[in-house]
PDB file of C-alpha atoms in Angstrom:
ATOM      1  CA  UNK A  19      14.028 -11.673   9.361  1.00 53.00           C
ATOM      2  CA  UNK A  20      13.261  -8.307  11.014  1.00 78.00           C
ATOM      3  CA  UNK A  21      11.036  -7.033   8.038  1.00 92.00           C
ATOM      4  CA  UNK A  22       9.733  -7.981   4.798  1.00 95.00           C
ATOM      5  CA  UNK A  23      12.407  -8.366   2.242  1.00 96.00           C
ATOM      6  CA  UNK A  24      12.200  -8.059  -1.497  1.00 97.00           C
ATOM      7  CA  UNK A  25      14.574  -8.856  -4.262  1.00 96.00           C
ATOM      8  CA  UNK A  26      15.758  -7.571  -6.716  1.00 97.00           C
ATOM      9  CA  UNK A  27      15.291  -3.976  -5.634  1.00 95.00           C
ATOM     10  CA  UNK A  28      15.710  -2.854  -9.270  1.00 96.00           C
ATOM     11  CA  UNK A  29      15.228  -4.831 -12.333  1.00 97.00           C
ATOM     12  CA  UNK A  30      15.600  -3.508 -15.868  1.00 97.00           C
ATOM     13  CA  UNK A  31      14.000  -5.800 -18.522  1.00 97.00           C
ATOM     14  CA  UNK A  32      13.736  -5.719 -22.209  1.00 97.00           C
ATOM     15  CA  UNK A  33      10.202  -5.898 -23.551  1.00 97.00           C
ATOM     16  CA  UNK A  34       9.256  -9.486 -23.922  1.00 97.00           C
ATOM     17  CA  UNK A  35      11.516 -10.932 -21.347  1.00 97.00           C
ATOM     18  CA  UNK A  36      10.161 -12.688 -18.333  1.00 97.00           C
ATOM     19  CA  UNK A  37      10.949 -11.549 -14.692  1.00 98.00           C
ATOM     20  CA  UNK A  38      10.547 -12.982 -11.230  1.00 98.00           C
ATOM     21  CA  UNK A  39      10.383 -10.901  -8.250  1.00 98.00           C
ATOM     22  CA  UNK A  40      10.766 -12.353  -4.738  1.00 98.00           C
ATOM     23  CA  UNK A  41       9.219 -11.557  -1.394  1.00 98.00           C
ATOM     24  CA  UNK A  42      10.382 -13.036   2.021  1.00 97.00           C
ATOM     25  CA  UNK A  43       7.688 -12.008   4.624  1.00 96.00           C
ATOM     26  CA  UNK A  44       8.071 -11.640   8.087  1.00 94.00           C
ATOM     27  CA  UNK A  45       8.432 -15.075   9.715  1.00 93.00           C
ATOM     28  CA  UNK A  46       5.185 -16.436  10.923  1.00 90.00           C
ATOM     29  CA  UNK A  47       2.996 -14.080   8.976  1.00 92.00           C
ATOM     30  CA  UNK A  48       0.102 -15.760   7.562  1.00 91.00           C
ATOM     31  CA  UNK A  49      -1.138 -13.183   4.982  1.00 91.00           C
ATOM     32  CA  UNK A  50       0.759 -11.911   2.082  1.00 94.00           C
ATOM     33  CA  UNK A  51      -0.283  -9.432  -0.426  1.00 93.00           C
ATOM     34  CA  UNK A  52       1.245  -8.065  -3.715  1.00 96.00           C
ATOM     35  CA  UNK A  53       0.664  -4.669  -4.891  1.00 95.00           C
ATOM     36  CA  UNK A  54       1.661  -2.738  -7.946  1.00 96.00           C
ATOM     37  CA  UNK A  55       2.615   0.942  -7.575  1.00 95.00           C
ATOM     38  CA  UNK A  56       2.934   3.178 -10.684  1.00 93.00           C
ATOM     39  CA  UNK A  57       4.513   6.547 -10.507  1.00 88.00           C
ATOM     40  CA  UNK A  58       2.327   8.996  -8.845  1.00 85.00           C
ATOM     41  CA  UNK A  59      -0.289   6.565  -7.981  1.00 88.00           C
ATOM     42  CA  UNK A  60      -1.190   4.651  -4.709  1.00 91.00           C
ATOM     43  CA  UNK A  61      -0.500   1.006  -4.532  1.00 92.00           C
ATOM     44  CA  UNK A  62      -2.917  -1.311  -6.434  1.00 93.00           C
ATOM     45  CA  UNK A  63      -3.947  -4.747  -5.178  1.00 91.00           C
ATOM     46  CA  UNK A  64      -2.672  -7.684  -7.381  1.00 95.00           C
ATOM     47  CA  UNK A  65      -3.054 -10.844  -5.168  1.00 94.00           C
ATOM     48  CA  UNK A  66      -3.418 -12.342  -1.740  1.00 92.00           C
ATOM     49  CA  UNK A  67      -2.147 -15.485  -0.031  1.00 93.00           C
ATOM     50  CA  UNK A  68      -3.223 -16.929   3.185  1.00 91.00           C
ATOM     51  CA  UNK A  69      -0.550 -19.337   3.936  1.00 93.00           C
ATOM     52  CA  UNK A  70       0.119 -21.257   0.715  1.00 95.00           C
ATOM     53  CA  UNK A  71      -3.303 -20.722  -0.674  1.00 94.00           C
ATOM     54  CA  UNK A  72      -3.902 -17.906  -3.131  1.00 95.00           C
ATOM     55  CA  UNK A  73      -7.401 -16.719  -2.116  1.00 90.00           C
ATOM     56  CA  UNK A  74      -7.686 -13.563  -4.364  1.00 90.00           C
ATOM     57  CA  UNK A  75      -6.009 -12.949  -7.663  1.00 92.00           C
ATOM     58  CA  UNK A  76      -8.563 -10.598  -8.951  1.00 90.00           C
ATOM     59  CA  UNK A  77      -6.019  -7.630  -9.035  1.00 92.00           C
ATOM     60  CA  UNK A  78      -3.787  -9.414 -11.612  1.00 96.00           C
ATOM     61  CA  UNK A  79      -3.942  -7.322 -14.692  1.00 93.00           C
ATOM     62  CA  UNK A  80      -3.351 -10.119 -17.277  1.00 93.00           C
ATOM     63  CA  UNK A  81      -2.685 -13.749 -17.611  1.00 95.00           C
ATOM     64  CA  UNK A  82       0.928 -12.672 -17.985  1.00 97.00           C
ATOM     65  CA  UNK A  83       1.147 -12.285 -14.319  1.00 98.00           C
ATOM     66  CA  UNK A  84       1.472 -15.220 -11.914  1.00 97.00           C
ATOM     67  CA  UNK A  85       2.173 -15.468  -8.285  1.00 98.00           C
ATOM     68  CA  UNK A  86       2.879 -18.425  -6.011  1.00 97.00           C
ATOM     69  CA  UNK A  87       3.732 -19.158  -2.426  1.00 97.00           C
ATOM     70  CA  UNK A  88       4.227 -22.846  -2.311  1.00 96.00           C
ATOM     71  CA  UNK A  89       5.404 -23.353   1.196  1.00 94.00           C
ATOM     72  CA  UNK A  90       3.477 -20.497   2.891  1.00 93.00           C
ATOM     73  CA  UNK A  91       6.521 -18.335   3.362  1.00 95.00           C
ATOM     74  CA  UNK A  92       8.413 -16.897   0.541  1.00 97.00           C
ATOM     75  CA  UNK A  93       6.374 -15.735  -2.505  1.00 98.00           C
ATOM     76  CA  UNK A  94       7.304 -15.012  -6.035  1.00 98.00           C
ATOM     77  CA  UNK A  95       5.470 -12.781  -8.609  1.00 98.00           C
ATOM     78  CA  UNK A  96       6.283 -13.738 -12.131  1.00 98.00           C
ATOM     79  CA  UNK A  97       5.605 -11.642 -15.077  1.00 98.00           C
ATOM     80  CA  UNK A  98       5.956 -13.160 -18.525  1.00 97.00           C
ATOM     81  CA  UNK A  99       6.564 -11.365 -21.844  1.00 97.00           C
ATOM     82  CA  UNK A 100       7.002  -8.004 -19.973  1.00 97.00           C
ATOM     83  CA  UNK A 101       5.550  -4.896 -21.609  1.00 97.00           C
ATOM     84  CA  UNK A 102       6.272  -1.307 -21.001  1.00 96.00           C
ATOM     85  CA  UNK A 103       3.117  -0.711 -19.068  1.00 95.00           C
ATOM     86  CA  UNK A 104       4.330  -3.253 -16.460  1.00 97.00           C
ATOM     87  CA  UNK A 105       6.987  -0.612 -15.376  1.00 97.00           C
ATOM     88  CA  UNK A 106       6.136   0.022 -11.745  1.00 96.00           C
ATOM     89  CA  UNK A 107       7.289  -0.649  -8.179  1.00 96.00           C
ATOM     90  CA  UNK A 108       6.008  -3.968  -6.904  1.00 97.00           C
ATOM     91  CA  UNK A 109       5.374  -3.983  -3.133  1.00 96.00           C
ATOM     92  CA  UNK A 110       4.879  -6.922  -0.985  1.00 96.00           C
ATOM     93  CA  UNK A 111       3.193  -6.840   2.250  1.00 93.00           C
ATOM     94  CA  UNK A 112       2.541  -9.363   5.053  1.00 93.00           C
ATOM     95  CA  UNK A 113       0.481  -9.475   8.281  1.00 89.00           C
ATOM     96  CA  UNK A 114       0.393 -11.911  11.138  1.00 85.00           C
ATOM     97  CA  UNK A 115      -3.310 -12.740  10.393  1.00 74.00           C
ATOM     98  CA  UNK A 116      -6.148 -11.210   8.580  1.00 67.00           C
ATOM     99  CA  UNK A 117      -5.053  -7.710   7.900  1.00 59.00           C
ATOM    100  CA  UNK A 118      -8.757  -6.490   8.330  1.00 58.00           C
ATOM    101  CA  UNK A 119      -8.461  -7.378  12.003  1.00 63.00           C
ATOM    102  CA  UNK A 120      -5.561  -5.315  12.809  1.00 63.00           C
ATOM    103  CA  UNK A 121      -5.204  -2.875   9.960  1.00 64.00           C
ATOM    104  CA  UNK A 122      -1.501  -3.146   9.807  1.00 77.00           C
ATOM    105  CA  UNK A 123       0.339  -4.475   6.715  1.00 86.00           C
ATOM    106  CA  UNK A 124       4.125  -4.515   6.948  1.00 90.00           C
ATOM    107  CA  UNK A 125       5.514  -3.634   3.554  1.00 93.00           C
ATOM    108  CA  UNK A 126       8.832  -4.401   1.948  1.00 95.00           C
ATOM    109  CA  UNK A 127      11.025  -1.703   0.121  1.00 93.00           C
ATOM    110  CA  UNK A 128       9.497  -2.899  -3.294  1.00 95.00           C
ATOM    111  CA  UNK A 129      11.126  -3.995  -6.457  1.00 97.00           C
ATOM    112  CA  UNK A 130      11.228  -1.285  -9.152  1.00 96.00           C
ATOM    113  CA  UNK A 131      10.775  -2.886 -12.446  1.00 97.00           C
ATOM    114  CA  UNK A 132      11.595  -0.741 -15.715  1.00 97.00           C
ATOM    115  CA  UNK A 133      10.733  -2.328 -19.026  1.00 97.00           C
ATOM    116  CA  UNK A 134      12.562  -0.888 -22.046  1.00 95.00           C
TER     117      UNK A 134
ATOM    118  CA  UNK B  24     -17.086   0.445  -7.187  1.00 80.00           C
ATOM    119  CA  UNK B  25     -15.068   0.819  -4.153  1.00 85.00           C
ATOM    120  CA  UNK B  26     -12.737   3.747  -4.081  1.00 91.00           C
ATOM    121  CA  UNK B  27     -10.662   6.153  -1.966  1.00 95.00           C
ATOM    122  CA  UNK B  28     -10.064   9.678  -2.827  1.00 97.00           C
ATOM    123  CA  UNK B  29      -7.341  11.934  -1.314  1.00 97.00           C
ATOM    124  CA  UNK B  30      -6.766  15.717  -1.461  1.00 97.00           C
ATOM    125  CA  UNK B  31      -4.797  17.508  -2.070  1.00 96.00           C
ATOM    126  CA  UNK B  32      -2.652  15.449  -4.318  1.00 95.00           C
ATOM    127  CA  UNK B  33       0.540  17.620  -3.259  1.00 96.00           C
ATOM    128  CA  UNK B  34       1.160  20.183  -0.793  1.00 95.00           C
ATOM    129  CA  UNK B  35       4.151  22.464  -0.062  1.00 97.00           C
ATOM    130  CA  UNK B  36       4.620  24.039   3.390  1.00 97.00           C
ATOM    131  CA  UNK B  37       7.221  25.558   5.498  1.00 97.00           C
ATOM    132  CA  UNK B  38       8.520  24.182   8.855  1.00 97.00           C
ATOM    133  CA  UNK B  39       6.230  24.940  11.724  1.00 97.00           C
ATOM    134  CA  UNK B  40       3.108  24.998   9.628  1.00 97.00           C
ATOM    135  CA  UNK B  41       0.140  22.828  10.375  1.00 97.00           C
ATOM    136  CA  UNK B  42      -1.371  20.788   7.647  1.00 98.00           C
ATOM    137  CA  UNK B  43      -4.572  18.810   7.165  1.00 98.00           C
ATOM    138  CA  UNK B  44      -4.773  15.931   4.647  1.00 98.00           C
ATOM    139  CA  UNK B  45      -8.221  14.681   3.556  1.00 98.00           C
ATOM    140  CA  UNK B  46      -9.469  11.360   2.480  1.00 98.00           C
ATOM    141  CA  UNK B  47     -12.917  10.179   1.342  1.00 97.00           C
ATOM    142  CA  UNK B  48     -14.011   6.799   0.708  1.00 95.00           C
ATOM    143  CA  UNK B  49     -16.844   4.641  -0.893  1.00 93.00           C
ATOM    144  CA  UNK B  50     -16.653   0.960   0.194  1.00 88.00           C
ATOM    145  CA  UNK B  51     -19.079  -1.905   0.725  1.00 85.00           C
ATOM    146  CA  UNK B  52     -19.099  -3.011   4.332  1.00 83.00           C
ATOM    147  CA  UNK B  53     -16.920  -0.442   5.816  1.00 87.00           C
ATOM    148  CA  UNK B  54     -14.788  -1.703   8.765  1.00 86.00           C
ATOM    149  CA  UNK B  55     -11.878   0.749   9.144  1.00 89.00           C
ATOM    150  CA  UNK B  56      -9.688   3.378   7.532  1.00 93.00           C
ATOM    151  CA  UNK B  57      -5.913   3.284   7.534  1.00 93.00           C
ATOM    152  CA  UNK B  58      -3.266   5.989   7.233  1.00 96.00           C
ATOM    153  CA  UNK B  59       0.346   5.165   5.942  1.00 95.00           C
ATOM    154  CA  UNK B  60       3.298   7.268   5.391  1.00 96.00           C
ATOM    155  CA  UNK B  61       5.455   6.513   2.414  1.00 94.00           C
ATOM    156  CA  UNK B  62       9.085   7.666   2.242  1.00 90.00           C
ATOM    157  CA  UNK B  63      11.308   6.133  -0.413  1.00 77.00           C
ATOM    158  CA  UNK B  64       9.461   2.972  -1.067  1.00 74.00           C
ATOM    159  CA  UNK B  65       7.876   1.117   1.936  1.00 88.00           C
ATOM    160  CA  UNK B  66       4.637   2.506   3.294  1.00 91.00           C
ATOM    161  CA  UNK B  67       4.584   2.462   7.060  1.00 91.00           C
ATOM    162  CA  UNK B  68       1.484   2.233   9.222  1.00 90.00           C
ATOM    163  CA  UNK B  69       0.404   5.410  11.168  1.00 94.00           C
ATOM    164  CA  UNK B  70      -3.200   4.912  12.269  1.00 92.00           C
ATOM    165  CA  UNK B  71      -6.285   2.561  11.924  1.00 91.00           C
ATOM    166  CA  UNK B  72      -9.637   4.329  12.668  1.00 93.00           C
ATOM    167  CA  UNK B  73     -12.893   2.331  13.229  1.00 90.00           C
ATOM    168  CA  UNK B  74     -15.054   4.779  15.181  1.00 87.00           C
ATOM    169  CA  UNK B  75     -16.294   8.088  14.292  1.00 88.00           C
ATOM    170  CA  UNK B  76     -15.274  11.063  16.296  1.00 88.00           C
ATOM    171  CA  UNK B  77     -12.406   9.490  18.254  1.00 89.00           C
ATOM    172  CA  UNK B  78      -9.232  11.009  17.537  1.00 92.00           C
ATOM    173  CA  UNK B  79      -6.122   8.946  17.237  1.00 94.00           C
ATOM    174  CA  UNK B  80      -2.872  10.712  18.222  1.00 95.00           C
ATOM    175  CA  UNK B  81       0.885   9.975  17.950  1.00 95.00           C
ATOM    176  CA  UNK B  82       3.155  12.991  18.686  1.00 96.00           C
ATOM    177  CA  UNK B  83       2.398  15.818  16.167  1.00 97.00           C
ATOM    178  CA  UNK B  84       0.147  13.649  14.069  1.00 98.00           C
ATOM    179  CA  UNK B  85      -3.541  13.074  14.775  1.00 97.00           C
ATOM    180  CA  UNK B  86      -6.404  11.563  12.661  1.00 97.00           C
ATOM    181  CA  UNK B  87     -10.132  11.214  12.943  1.00 96.00           C
ATOM    182  CA  UNK B  88     -12.871   9.393  11.156  1.00 96.00           C
ATOM    183  CA  UNK B  89     -16.341  10.835  10.135  1.00 95.00           C
ATOM    184  CA  UNK B  90     -18.449   7.911   9.030  1.00 90.00           C
ATOM    185  CA  UNK B  91     -21.382  10.216   8.281  1.00 93.00           C
ATOM    186  CA  UNK B  92     -19.357  12.089   5.746  1.00 93.00           C
ATOM    187  CA  UNK B  93     -17.411   9.010   4.776  1.00 94.00           C
ATOM    188  CA  UNK B  94     -14.222  10.782   5.360  1.00 96.00           C
ATOM    189  CA  UNK B  95     -11.135  11.196   7.452  1.00 97.00           C
ATOM    190  CA  UNK B  96      -8.567  13.864   8.109  1.00 97.00           C
ATOM    191  CA  UNK B  97      -4.931  13.486   8.969  1.00 98.00           C
ATOM    192  CA  UNK B  98      -3.414  16.440  10.910  1.00 98.00           C
ATOM    193  CA  UNK B  99       0.225  17.346  11.312  1.00 98.00           C
ATOM    194  CA  UNK B 100       1.267  20.252  13.511  1.00 97.00           C
ATOM    195  CA  UNK B 101       4.619  21.960  13.776  1.00 97.00           C
ATOM    196  CA  UNK B 102       5.717  20.263  10.556  1.00 98.00           C
ATOM    197  CA  UNK B 103       9.309  19.308  10.252  1.00 97.00           C
ATOM    198  CA  UNK B 104      11.306  18.542   7.076  1.00 96.00           C
ATOM    199  CA  UNK B 105      11.297  14.859   8.109  1.00 95.00           C
ATOM    200  CA  UNK B 106       7.533  14.819   7.542  1.00 97.00           C
ATOM    201  CA  UNK B 107       8.039  15.193   3.832  1.00 96.00           C
ATOM    202  CA  UNK B 108       6.607  12.091   2.359  1.00 96.00           C
ATOM    203  CA  UNK B 109       3.578  10.683   0.594  1.00 95.00           C
ATOM    204  CA  UNK B 110       0.547  10.131   2.958  1.00 97.00           C
ATOM    205  CA  UNK B 111      -1.648   7.110   1.687  1.00 96.00           C
ATOM    206  CA  UNK B 112      -5.227   6.554   2.893  1.00 96.00           C
ATOM    207  CA  UNK B 113      -6.643   3.012   2.583  1.00 93.00           C
ATOM    208  CA  UNK B 114      -9.663   1.001   3.476  1.00 91.00           C
ATOM    209  CA  UNK B 115      -9.928  -2.791   3.484  1.00 87.00           C
ATOM    210  CA  UNK B 116     -12.044  -4.592   1.105  1.00 82.00           C
ATOM    211  CA  UNK B 117     -13.148  -8.160   1.429  1.00 71.00           C
ATOM    212  CA  UNK B 118     -12.819 -10.509   4.146  1.00 67.00           C
ATOM    213  CA  UNK B 119      -9.041 -10.802   4.032  1.00 64.00           C
ATOM    214  CA  UNK B 120      -8.404  -7.170   4.394  1.00 68.00           C
ATOM    215  CA  UNK B 121      -7.163  -6.318   0.838  1.00 80.00           C
ATOM    216  CA  UNK B 122      -6.410  -2.497   1.084  1.00 86.00           C
ATOM    217  CA  UNK B 123      -7.690  -0.207  -1.400  1.00 89.00           C
ATOM    218  CA  UNK B 124      -5.367   2.943  -1.435  1.00 92.00           C
ATOM    219  CA  UNK B 125      -5.962   6.463  -2.608  1.00 95.00           C
ATOM    220  CA  UNK B 126      -3.449   8.216  -4.860  1.00 94.00           C
ATOM    221  CA  UNK B 127      -1.741   9.768  -1.815  1.00 95.00           C
ATOM    222  CA  UNK B 128      -0.873  13.326  -0.850  1.00 96.00           C
ATOM    223  CA  UNK B 129       2.747  14.303  -1.429  1.00 95.00           C
ATOM    224  CA  UNK B 130       3.654  16.539   1.304  1.00 97.00           C
ATOM    225  CA  UNK B 131       6.865  18.616   1.103  1.00 96.00           C
ATOM    226  CA  UNK B 132       8.193  20.606   4.058  1.00 97.00           C
ATOM    227  CA  UNK B 133      10.680  23.351   3.301  1.00 96.00           C
ATOM    228  CA  UNK B 134      13.149  24.634   5.811  1.00 94.00           C
TER     229      UNK B 134
END
């Protein structure tokens, strides 16, 4: 596709419900990042994939958060037993190679999760 | 701990004004500093700075890095209402370029 696509754009979940957020990166992009952006804050790193390998998951806030990218393209961020503090916009970003070399990450529009 | 601090957190100006946004950073093994503009949801890339004192310019926007002061500024001249957005500063951490973002500066340009 032309850009990074995320779905759903909006998700309302009841506390305790499981949710899955999808990211379809730009075709051919090797690196994929997930960020969490709370209201009034900058994006905070969650996890990073290089192709299908999850090389860094240090930002995942708890073991309720799980991400995968099984074929090195589409990625899914899963949140189990959602809590109110999980309410945020979840941004996915991709880059052609290592972002540190070019600096440019291409971001999707994000998935806004509201946990009631 | 690596961190990025932006100031001010919000700014209201009138069309035609010039604004300066600030970013300071503390990061191990600094390589670059990036500026993004966030309207609605998706941040879009503005500049990447790697060398001190060299200004990057794009239209009415310009940015410069000061490695000695561990800081950068983003200037916008002759502001327009379309410049209203959150401006994010970020530095990469780690070998893969995981970006650490500041909280952003919310710029509102009034007609």
